[in-house]
């Protein structure tokens, strides 16, 4: 079966990025274009190189052997591909954090792992540090996330069992998903509820069992100018929030800084070699601990005490498990 173009481009990008030396055409064909004729390979490879370059990826041509220039290979120098320093507002940094989670999500990680495994099996020297592009700030561990994400991308109607708060048993819902959105520390799928004929919001953590496909791809159109966050805020019932006080390392904790009620810069922190700010923010009780843990050593929760104890307990469990 032919490999989808998007997956082939990603595999080629990874292959050329993680190696320390140029790789020749024959090996590229054997690893990524197996089964193609020489003519078909030449056409696909040239198109794929051109497409990567059109996206700003610097695909270099270099001799396979420094002493001989008659045989060339290809590579992407990590230094040339790296982004320059970028100054982001807290809101922009929060969006980048969400986007980076998609890269680190299990589905993309599997594609990355497959490409690296092929390279390693072929005896190619792989530089895994070249893939360390950005670290995730958020998690997406709900079992329903993958199915809902791909349903949104393919515009596939889905069916799933959903347990509302206080309900004795889940009910089956049919949805044309418009998007997946994170709000106040929780992931939601937003779309048109087929059974009720209206827009609805469903929290992914309340989906029971697998998400099932209920149509072919392209079964519906997403309304123009739909505002997923506005729908989520309007339809998701308000939850209890509480005042939290945190120490946040300078340049980090953008999800907290974005909604901060007060930021006091330059306070004393746990690491004397870093600059720390005191940040005060209101957060949903259920999401505060998760978001603090997701920031790792860059955020220290000072109050409320019950949430601080939950953070401590979670970190102690990590030590026990390891």
Coordinates of C-alpha atoms in Angstrom, one line a residue:
X1 CA 0.0 0.0 0.0
X2 CA 1.3 3.4 -0.9
X3 CA 2.5 5.6 2.0
X4 CA 0.4 8.8 2.3
X5 CA 2.3 11.9 1.0
X6 CA 2.2 13.7 4.4
X7 CA 3.7 10.7 6.1
X8 CA 6.4 10.3 3.4
X9 CA 7.4 14.0 3.7
X10 CA 7.6 13.7 7.5
X11 CA 9.7 10.5 7.2
X12 CA 12.0 12.2 4.7
X13 CA 12.3 15.3 7.0
X14 CA 13.2 13.1 10.0
X15 CA 15.6 11.0 8.0
X16 CA 17.6 14.0 6.6
X17 CA 17.5 15.8 10.0
X18 CA 18.6 13.2 12.5
X19 CA 21.7 11.8 10.6
X20 CA 25.1 13.3 11.1
X21 CA 26.4 12.6 7.6
X22 CA 24.8 12.9 4.1
X23 CA 22.8 9.9 2.9
X24 CA 22.8 8.7 -0.7
X25 CA 19.8 8.3 -3.0
X26 CA 20.0 4.5 -3.1
X27 CA 19.6 4.3 0.7
X28 CA 16.8 6.8 0.7
X29 CA 15.0 4.9 -1.9
X30 CA 15.4 1.6 -0.1
X31 CA 14.2 3.0 3.2
X32 CA 11.4 5.4 2.2
X33 CA 10.4 4.6 -1.4
X34 CA 10.7 0.8 -1.4
X35 CA 8.9 -0.9 -4.3
X36 CA 9.0 2.2 -6.6
X37 CA 10.6 2.0 -10.0
X38 CA 13.8 4.1 -10.6
X39 CA 11.8 6.5 -12.7
X40 CA 8.9 6.8 -10.1
X41 CA 11.4 7.3 -7.3
X42 CA 13.3 10.1 -9.1
X43 CA 10.0 12.0 -9.7
X44 CA 8.7 11.5 -6.1
X45 CA 12.0 12.3 -4.5
X46 CA 12.5 15.5 -6.6
X47 CA 8.9 16.6 -5.8
X48 CA 9.3 15.8 -2.1
X49 CA 12.6 17.8 -1.9
X50 CA 11.1 20.7 -3.6
X51 CA 8.1 20.7 -1.3
X52 CA 10.3 20.6 1.8
X53 CA 12.4 23.5 0.4
X54 CA 9.2 25.5 -0.3
X55 CA 8.3 25.1 3.4
X56 CA 11.7 26.6 4.3
X57 CA 13.5 23.3 5.0
X58 CA 17.2 23.7 3.9
X59 CA 17.8 20.3 2.2
X60 CA 21.6 20.3 1.4
X61 CA 23.5 18.4 -1.2
X62 CA 27.0 17.3 -0.1
X63 CA 29.6 14.6 -1.0
X64 CA 29.1 11.3 0.6
X65 CA 32.9 11.1 1.1
X66 CA 34.8 14.4 1.8
X67 CA 37.7 13.1 -0.3
X68 CA 35.6 12.4 -3.4
X69 CA 32.9 14.7 -4.9
X70 CA 31.6 12.3 -7.6
X71 CA 28.8 10.8 -5.4
X72 CA 26.6 13.1 -3.4
X73 CA 24.0 12.7 -0.6
X74 CA 21.4 14.7 1.2
X75 CA 21.0 16.1 4.7
X76 CA 19.3 18.9 6.7
X77 CA 21.8 20.7 9.0
X78 CA 20.0 21.1 12.4
X79 CA 21.7 24.5 12.9
X80 CA 20.3 25.9 9.7
X81 CA 16.9 24.4 10.4
X82 CA 16.7 25.7 13.9
X83 CA 14.5 28.8 14.5
X84 CA 16.1 32.1 15.6
X85 CA 15.2 33.5 19.0
X86 CA 11.5 34.5 18.9
X87 CA 9.8 36.9 21.3
X88 CA 6.3 35.8 22.0
X89 CA 3.5 37.4 24.1
X90 CA 2.2 35.1 26.9
X91 CA -0.9 34.4 24.7
X92 CA 1.2 33.5 21.7
X93 CA 3.4 31.3 23.8
X94 CA 0.4 29.4 25.2
X95 CA -0.8 28.7 21.6
X96 CA 2.7 27.4 20.7
X97 CA 2.6 25.2 23.8
X98 CA -0.7 23.6 22.7
X99 CA 0.6 23.1 19.1
X100 CA 3.8 21.5 20.4
X101 CA 1.7 19.0 22.2
X102 CA 0.4 17.7 18.9
X103 CA 3.9 17.0 17.8
X104 CA 4.6 15.0 20.9
X105 CA 1.3 13.2 20.9
X106 CA 1.3 9.4 20.6
X107 CA 0.3 9.4 16.9
X108 CA 3.1 11.6 15.7
X109 CA 5.5 10.0 18.1
X110 CA 4.7 6.6 16.4
X111 CA 5.5 8.0 13.0
X112 CA 8.8 9.5 14.3
X113 CA 9.7 6.2 16.0
X114 CA 9.1 4.3 12.8
X115 CA 11.4 6.5 10.8
X116 CA 14.1 6.4 13.4
X117 CA 13.8 2.6 13.7
X118 CA 14.3 2.3 9.9
X119 CA 17.4 4.5 10.0
X120 CA 18.9 2.6 13.0
X121 CA 18.2 -0.8 11.4
X122 CA 20.0 0.4 8.3
X123 CA 23.1 1.3 10.3
X124 CA 22.8 5.0 9.9
X125 CA 24.2 7.2 12.7
X126 CA 21.2 8.9 14.1
X127 CA 21.3 12.2 16.1
X128 CA 18.2 12.1 18.2
X129 CA 19.0 15.5 19.7
X130 CA 18.1 17.1 16.3
X131 CA 14.4 16.1 17.0
X132 CA 14.3 18.0 20.3
X133 CA 12.5 21.0 18.6
X134 CA 10.2 22.0 21.5
X135 CA 9.0 20.6 24.7
X136 CA 5.3 20.0 25.4
X137 CA 3.6 22.2 27.9
X138 CA 0.3 20.3 27.9
X139 CA -0.9 16.7 28.1
X140 CA -3.5 15.1 26.0
X141 CA -4.0 11.7 27.7
X142 CA -7.7 11.2 27.3
X143 CA -8.3 8.0 25.4
X144 CA -10.9 9.7 23.1
X145 CA -8.4 12.4 22.0
X146 CA -7.0 10.6 19.0
X147 CA -10.3 9.5 17.5
X148 CA -11.9 13.0 17.9
X149 CA -8.8 14.7 16.5
X150 CA -8.8 12.7 13.4
X151 CA -12.6 12.9 13.0
X152 CA -12.2 16.7 13.0
X153 CA -9.4 16.5 10.4
X154 CA -11.4 14.2 8.1
X155 CA -14.9 15.6 8.9
X156 CA -16.1 12.2 10.0
X157 CA -19.3 11.9 12.1
X158 CA -18.7 10.0 15.3
X159 CA -20.7 8.2 17.9
X160 CA -19.7 7.7 21.5
X161 CA -21.1 6.9 25.0
X162 CA -21.0 9.9 27.3
X163 CA -21.6 10.1 31.0
X164 CA -23.0 13.5 32.2
X165 CA -22.3 14.6 35.8
X166 CA -24.7 12.9 38.2
X167 CA -26.1 10.5 35.6
X168 CA -26.5 6.8 36.5
X169 CA -25.4 5.5 33.1
X170 CA -23.9 6.9 29.9
X171 CA -25.9 7.7 26.8
X172 CA -25.0 7.4 23.2
X173 CA -24.3 10.7 21.3
X174 CA -23.8 11.3 17.6
X175 CA -21.7 14.3 16.7
X176 CA -20.3 16.1 13.7
X177 CA -17.1 17.4 15.3
X178 CA -15.9 20.9 14.4
X179 CA -12.8 21.0 16.6
X180 CA -11.0 19.9 19.7
X181 CA -10.3 22.7 22.2
X182 CA -8.6 23.0 25.6
X183 CA -10.3 25.1 28.2
X184 CA -9.4 25.5 31.9
X185 CA -7.2 22.5 31.8
X186 CA -9.6 20.1 30.1
X187 CA -10.0 18.9 26.5
X188 CA -13.4 19.2 24.8
X189 CA -14.8 18.2 21.4
X190 CA -17.1 20.8 19.9
X191 CA -19.6 20.2 17.1
X192 CA -23.1 19.7 15.9
X193 CA -25.1 17.2 17.9
X194 CA -27.0 15.2 15.3
X195 CA -29.6 13.8 17.7
X196 CA -30.5 17.3 19.2
X197 CA -29.9 19.3 16.1
X198 CA -27.8 21.9 17.9
X199 CA -24.2 22.7 18.7
X200 CA -22.8 21.0 21.8
X201 CA -19.6 20.6 23.8
X202 CA -18.4 17.3 25.3
X203 CA -15.6 16.9 27.8
X204 CA -13.3 14.1 26.5
X205 CA -12.6 12.8 30.0
X206 CA -16.4 11.9 30.3
X207 CA -16.4 9.8 27.1
X208 CA -16.9 6.1 28.0
X209 CA -15.3 3.5 25.8
X210 CA -14.2 3.9 22.2
X211 CA -15.2 6.6 19.8
X212 CA -16.9 5.0 16.8
X213 CA -16.9 6.2 13.2
X214 CA -20.5 6.9 11.9
X215 CA -19.9 8.2 8.4
X216 CA -17.4 8.4 5.5
X217 CA -14.8 11.2 5.4
X218 CA -16.1 14.6 4.2
X219 CA -19.6 14.0 5.5
X220 CA -20.3 17.6 6.6
X221 CA -19.0 21.1 6.4
X222 CA -17.8 23.1 9.4
X223 CA -19.7 26.5 9.7
X224 CA -17.7 29.4 8.5
X225 CA -16.1 31.6 11.2
X226 CA -17.1 29.2 14.0
X227 CA -15.5 30.2 17.4
X228 CA -14.8 27.0 19.3
X229 CA -13.7 28.8 22.4
X230 CA -16.7 31.0 22.6
X231 CA -19.0 28.0 22.2
X232 CA -17.1 26.1 24.9
X233 CA -17.3 29.1 27.3
X234 CA -21.0 29.4 26.6
X235 CA -22.0 25.8 26.9
X236 CA -19.6 24.4 29.4
X237 CA -21.1 24.9 32.9
X238 CA -19.0 27.1 35.2
X239 CA -16.7 25.4 37.7
X240 CA -15.4 26.5 41.0
X241 CA -12.1 28.5 40.8
X242 CA -9.7 29.4 43.6
X243 CA -6.9 31.8 44.1
X244 CA -3.4 30.3 43.5
X245 CA 0.0 31.8 44.2
X246 CA 3.0 30.5 42.3
X247 CA 6.7 31.1 41.8
X248 CA 7.4 31.0 38.0
X249 CA 10.8 31.0 36.4
X250 CA 11.4 33.9 34.0
X251 CA 10.5 33.0 30.4
X252 CA 8.3 30.1 31.5
X253 CA 4.8 29.4 32.8
X254 CA 3.0 31.3 30.0
X255 CA -0.3 29.5 30.6
X256 CA -0.3 31.1 34.1
X257 CA 1.0 34.4 33.1
X258 CA -1.6 34.8 30.4
X259 CA -4.5 34.9 33.0
X260 CA -2.5 36.3 35.9
X261 CA -4.2 38.8 38.2
X262 CA -0.8 40.0 39.4
X263 CA 2.8 39.4 38.5
X264 CA 5.6 40.5 40.9
X265 CA 8.9 40.2 39.1
X266 CA 12.3 39.5 40.5
X267 CA 11.4 37.6 43.7
X268 CA 13.5 35.1 45.6
X269 CA 13.0 31.6 44.3
X270 CA 14.2 28.0 44.9
X271 CA 17.0 28.4 42.3
X272 CA 19.3 31.3 43.0
X273 CA 20.8 31.1 39.5
X274 CA 17.4 31.9 37.9
X275 CA 15.1 34.8 37.9
X276 CA 11.7 34.2 39.4
X277 CA 8.4 36.0 39.4
X278 CA 5.5 35.7 41.8
X279 CA 2.3 35.0 39.9
X280 CA -1.2 35.2 41.3
X281 CA -4.0 33.6 39.2
X282 CA -7.5 32.1 39.5
X283 CA -7.8 28.5 38.4
X284 CA -10.3 25.6 38.4
X285 CA -9.4 23.4 41.3
X286 CA -9.5 20.3 39.2
X287 CA -6.9 21.6 36.6
X288 CA -4.5 23.5 38.9
X289 CA -2.4 20.5 40.0
X290 CA -2.2 19.1 36.4
X291 CA -1.0 22.4 35.0
X292 CA 1.6 22.9 37.7
X293 CA 3.0 19.4 37.2
X294 CA 3.1 19.9 33.4
X295 CA 5.4 22.9 33.9
X296 CA 8.0 20.7 35.7
X297 CA 10.7 22.6 37.7
X298 CA 9.7 26.0 36.2
X299 CA 6.7 26.5 38.4
X300 CA 6.4 26.1 42.2
X301 CA 3.0 26.2 43.8
X302 CA 2.9 28.1 47.0
X303 CA -0.9 28.1 47.7
X304 CA -3.5 26.8 48.2
X305 CA -2.0 24.3 50.6
X306 CA -4.3 21.4 49.6
X307 CA -3.3 21.7 46.0
X308 CA 0.4 22.0 47.0
X309 CA 0.1 18.7 48.9
X310 CA -1.4 17.0 45.8
X311 CA 1.6 18.2 43.7
X312 CA 4.0 16.9 46.4
X313 CA 2.2 13.5 46.5
X314 CA 2.3 13.2 42.7
X315 CA 6.0 13.9 42.6
X316 CA 6.7 11.4 45.4
X317 CA 4.8 8.8 43.4
X318 CA 7.0 9.4 40.5
X319 CA 10.0 8.7 42.7
X320 CA 8.5 5.6 44.0
X321 CA 7.6 4.2 40.6
X322 CA 11.1 4.9 39.3

